[in-house]
Structure formats: structure tokens, C-alpha cells
Coordinates of C-alpha atoms in Angstrom, one line a residue:
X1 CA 112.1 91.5 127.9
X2 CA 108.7 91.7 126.0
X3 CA 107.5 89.1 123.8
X4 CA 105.4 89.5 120.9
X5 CA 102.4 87.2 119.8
X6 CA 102.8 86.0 116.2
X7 CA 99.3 86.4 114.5
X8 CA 97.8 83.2 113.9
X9 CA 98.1 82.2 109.9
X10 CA 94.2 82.1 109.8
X11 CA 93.9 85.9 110.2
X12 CA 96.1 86.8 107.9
X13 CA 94.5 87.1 104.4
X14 CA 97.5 86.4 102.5
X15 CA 99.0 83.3 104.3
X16 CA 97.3 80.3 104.1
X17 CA 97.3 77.5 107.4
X18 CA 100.6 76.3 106.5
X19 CA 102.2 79.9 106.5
X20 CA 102.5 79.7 102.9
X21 CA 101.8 83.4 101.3
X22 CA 99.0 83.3 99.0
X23 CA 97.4 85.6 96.3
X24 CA 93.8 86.4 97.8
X25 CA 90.8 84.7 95.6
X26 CA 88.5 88.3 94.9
X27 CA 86.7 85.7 92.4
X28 CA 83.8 85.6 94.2
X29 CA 83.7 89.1 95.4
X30 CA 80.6 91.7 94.0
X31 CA 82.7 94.1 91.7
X32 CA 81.4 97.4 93.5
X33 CA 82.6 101.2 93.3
X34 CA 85.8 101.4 95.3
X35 CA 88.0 104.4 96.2
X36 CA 90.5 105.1 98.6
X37 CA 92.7 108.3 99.4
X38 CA 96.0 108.8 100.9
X39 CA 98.0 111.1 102.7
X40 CA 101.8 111.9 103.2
X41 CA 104.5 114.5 103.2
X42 CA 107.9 115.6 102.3
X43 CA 110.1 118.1 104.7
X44 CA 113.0 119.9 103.5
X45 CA 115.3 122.9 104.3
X46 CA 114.5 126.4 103.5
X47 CA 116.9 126.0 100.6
X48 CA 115.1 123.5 98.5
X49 CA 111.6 124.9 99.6
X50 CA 112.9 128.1 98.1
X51 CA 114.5 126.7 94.8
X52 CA 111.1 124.8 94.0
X53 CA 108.9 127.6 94.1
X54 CA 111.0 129.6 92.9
X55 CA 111.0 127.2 89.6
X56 CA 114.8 127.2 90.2
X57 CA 114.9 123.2 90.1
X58 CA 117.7 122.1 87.6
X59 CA 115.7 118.8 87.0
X60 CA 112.8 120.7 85.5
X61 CA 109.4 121.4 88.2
X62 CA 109.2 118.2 90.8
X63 CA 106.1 119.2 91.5
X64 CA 104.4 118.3 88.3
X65 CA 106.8 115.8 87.5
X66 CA 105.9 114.1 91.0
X67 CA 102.2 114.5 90.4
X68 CA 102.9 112.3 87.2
X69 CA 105.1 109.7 89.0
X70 CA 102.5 109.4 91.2
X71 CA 99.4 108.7 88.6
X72 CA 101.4 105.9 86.5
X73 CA 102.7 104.4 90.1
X74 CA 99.3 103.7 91.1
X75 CA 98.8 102.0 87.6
X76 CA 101.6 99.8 88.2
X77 CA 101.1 98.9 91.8
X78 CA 100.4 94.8 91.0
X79 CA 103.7 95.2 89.3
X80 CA 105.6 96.7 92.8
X81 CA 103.2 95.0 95.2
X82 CA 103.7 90.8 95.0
X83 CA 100.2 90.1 95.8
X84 CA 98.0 93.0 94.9
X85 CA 95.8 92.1 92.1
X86 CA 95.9 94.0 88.7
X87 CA 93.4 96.6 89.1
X88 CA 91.2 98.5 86.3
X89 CA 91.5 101.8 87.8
X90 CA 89.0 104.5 86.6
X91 CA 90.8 107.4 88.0
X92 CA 93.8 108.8 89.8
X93 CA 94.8 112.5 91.2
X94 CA 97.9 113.4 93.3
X95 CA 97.5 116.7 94.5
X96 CA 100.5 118.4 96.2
X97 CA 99.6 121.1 99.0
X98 CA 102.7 123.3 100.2
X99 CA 103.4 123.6 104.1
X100 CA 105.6 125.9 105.7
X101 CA 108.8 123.2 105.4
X102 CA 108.0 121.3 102.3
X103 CA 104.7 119.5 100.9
X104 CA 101.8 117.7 101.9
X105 CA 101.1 114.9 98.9
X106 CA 97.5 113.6 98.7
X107 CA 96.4 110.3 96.2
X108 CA 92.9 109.9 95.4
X109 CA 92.1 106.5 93.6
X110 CA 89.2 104.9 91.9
X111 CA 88.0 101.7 90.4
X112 CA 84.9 99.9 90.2
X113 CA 86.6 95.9 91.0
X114 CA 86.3 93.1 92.8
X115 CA 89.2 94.3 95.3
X116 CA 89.9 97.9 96.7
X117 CA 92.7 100.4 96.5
X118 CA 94.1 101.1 99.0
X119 CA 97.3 99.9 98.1
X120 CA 97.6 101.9 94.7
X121 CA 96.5 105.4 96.3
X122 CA 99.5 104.4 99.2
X123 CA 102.0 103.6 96.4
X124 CA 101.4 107.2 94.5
X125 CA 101.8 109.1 97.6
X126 CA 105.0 107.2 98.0
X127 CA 106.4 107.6 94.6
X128 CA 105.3 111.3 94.1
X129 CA 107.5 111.9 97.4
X130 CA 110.6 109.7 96.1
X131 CA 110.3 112.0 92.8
X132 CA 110.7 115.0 94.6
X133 CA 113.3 113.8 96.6
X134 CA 115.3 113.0 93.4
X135 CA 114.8 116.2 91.7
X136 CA 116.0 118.3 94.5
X137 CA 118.3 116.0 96.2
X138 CA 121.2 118.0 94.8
X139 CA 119.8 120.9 96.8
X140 CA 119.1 118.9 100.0
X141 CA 120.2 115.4 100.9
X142 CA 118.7 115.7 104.3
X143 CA 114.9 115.3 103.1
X144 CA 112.9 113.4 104.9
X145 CA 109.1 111.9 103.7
X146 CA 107.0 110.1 106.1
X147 CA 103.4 110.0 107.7
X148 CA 102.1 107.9 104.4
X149 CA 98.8 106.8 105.4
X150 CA 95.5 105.3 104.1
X151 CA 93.2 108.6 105.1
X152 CA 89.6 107.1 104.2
X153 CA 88.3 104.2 101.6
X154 CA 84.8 103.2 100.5
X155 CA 83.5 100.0 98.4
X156 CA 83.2 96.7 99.5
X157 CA 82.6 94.8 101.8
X158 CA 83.9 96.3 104.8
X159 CA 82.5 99.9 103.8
X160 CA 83.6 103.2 104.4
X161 CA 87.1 104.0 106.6
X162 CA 88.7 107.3 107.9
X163 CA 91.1 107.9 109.4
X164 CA 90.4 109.3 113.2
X165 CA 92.9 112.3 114.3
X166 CA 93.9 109.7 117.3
X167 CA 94.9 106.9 114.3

């Protein structure tokens, strides 16, 4: 049988030494140039595939309706997110790239705060996929989104991250 280690509180940002969740203090943070950019997808069958780009989607075109779903998501992470601070966010772009089975969805996200994004440009990849899924669910139940990841993210303190092809 294999036995995890709990993390101790102290490393965990959000939980203070009592194991009480917390809303991290940024007050003292430098408000700095922050972005962050994420990456997921959405795989269907041939069917639905063919009925979106065919502009055959009852619903009206998920693509551009998912690009929009994914812009106001990101404005309204600190609303889906318990602890993620309210964030000023100077711009957002969801760009949706078709693959051979479905879509790749892509969030760029901006702001210039005291705490990054990270968490906004993850929640409009996710919502831009869900969006999808309900417009063409009628066509295909059997959808499946996944691989949502932070790709890369710059500002702050710890500086710039990508995403290595081994990640």
C-alpha cells in the first residue's frame, strides 16, 4: 500500500499554520506587468467536427460563441475561484485552432497587478471548451476536453514559466 505525505501547512500559500484556508495578502507585492497563457483541447467525432465547420450548428457558431465565453470567464474568475483576488485585467484572447478530431483552445491574459493570472487564462480555456461542448452536445455526447494547462507566465516575482515538452 503507498502512503502519501500531506504537505506541511507552511508551504501551502493559502492555508495558514492551523490549516485554516486563507486569502493570500498581495498588499505588499510590487504591481508589475503580468501575463500568463493557456492551453487545452476538445475531441469529438467526425460528426460534430463536420457540422461545426460546416456552420451547421443549430445553437448558432460555438466557435465564436466559445471565444466569447472564454473572454468574460476570465473577467469573472474571483467570482468562480474562492480565493483568487479580483483582477484589473488589461487584456484577454482565446484563440481556437482546429486539429484533425476537434480543437485546440488557447487563453492569453494580461494585467498589470499585484498578483498574476494564471488562474483567469486556465478558467477561459475551460469555459470556452464547456461552451462548445454545450452547443454541439446534441450532435455528440461523447466529447471529451482535457490537457488544460498553464503553458508559460511572466511578471512577478518568480518570473517567467514555460511549459517544458516533458511537463
Amino acid at each position: 500500500m503507498r502512503r502519501t505525505v500531506a504537505p506541511s501547512h507552511a508551504a501551502l500559500s493559502h492555508v495558514d499554520g492551523r490549516g485554516r484556508v486563507k486569502m493570500v495578502d498581495v498588499g505588499d507585492k510590487s504591481v508589475t506587468n503580468r501575463e500568463a497563457v493557456a492551453r487545452g483541447e476538445i475531441t469529438m467525432s467526425a460528426a460534430a467536427v463536420k457540422t461545426i465547420r460546416q456552420g451547421a450548428v443549430a445553437k448558432g457558431d460555438p466557435l465564436q460563441t466559445a471565444r466569447l465565453a472564454g473572454i468574460m470567464a476570465a473577467k469573472q474568475t474571483s467570482a468562480l475561484i474562492p480565493l483568487c483576488h479580483p483582477l484589473p485585467l488589461t487584456h484577454v484572447r482565446v484563440e481556437l485552432t482546429p486539429t484533425p478530431r476537434g480543437y485546440t483552445i488557447e487563453s492569453r491574459v494580461r494585467t498589470s497587478a499585484q498578483t498574476g493570472v494564471e488562474m483567469e487564462a486556465l478558467v477561459a480555456v475551460s469555459v470556452a471548451a464547456l461552451t462548445i461542448y454545450d452547443m454541439v452536445k446534441a450532435v455528440d455526447k461523447t466529447m471529451v476536453i482535457g490537457d488544460i494547462c498553464l503553458v508559460e507566465k511572466r511578471g512577478g516575482r518568480s518570473g517567467v514559466y514555460r511549459r517544458s515538452d516533458r511537463s
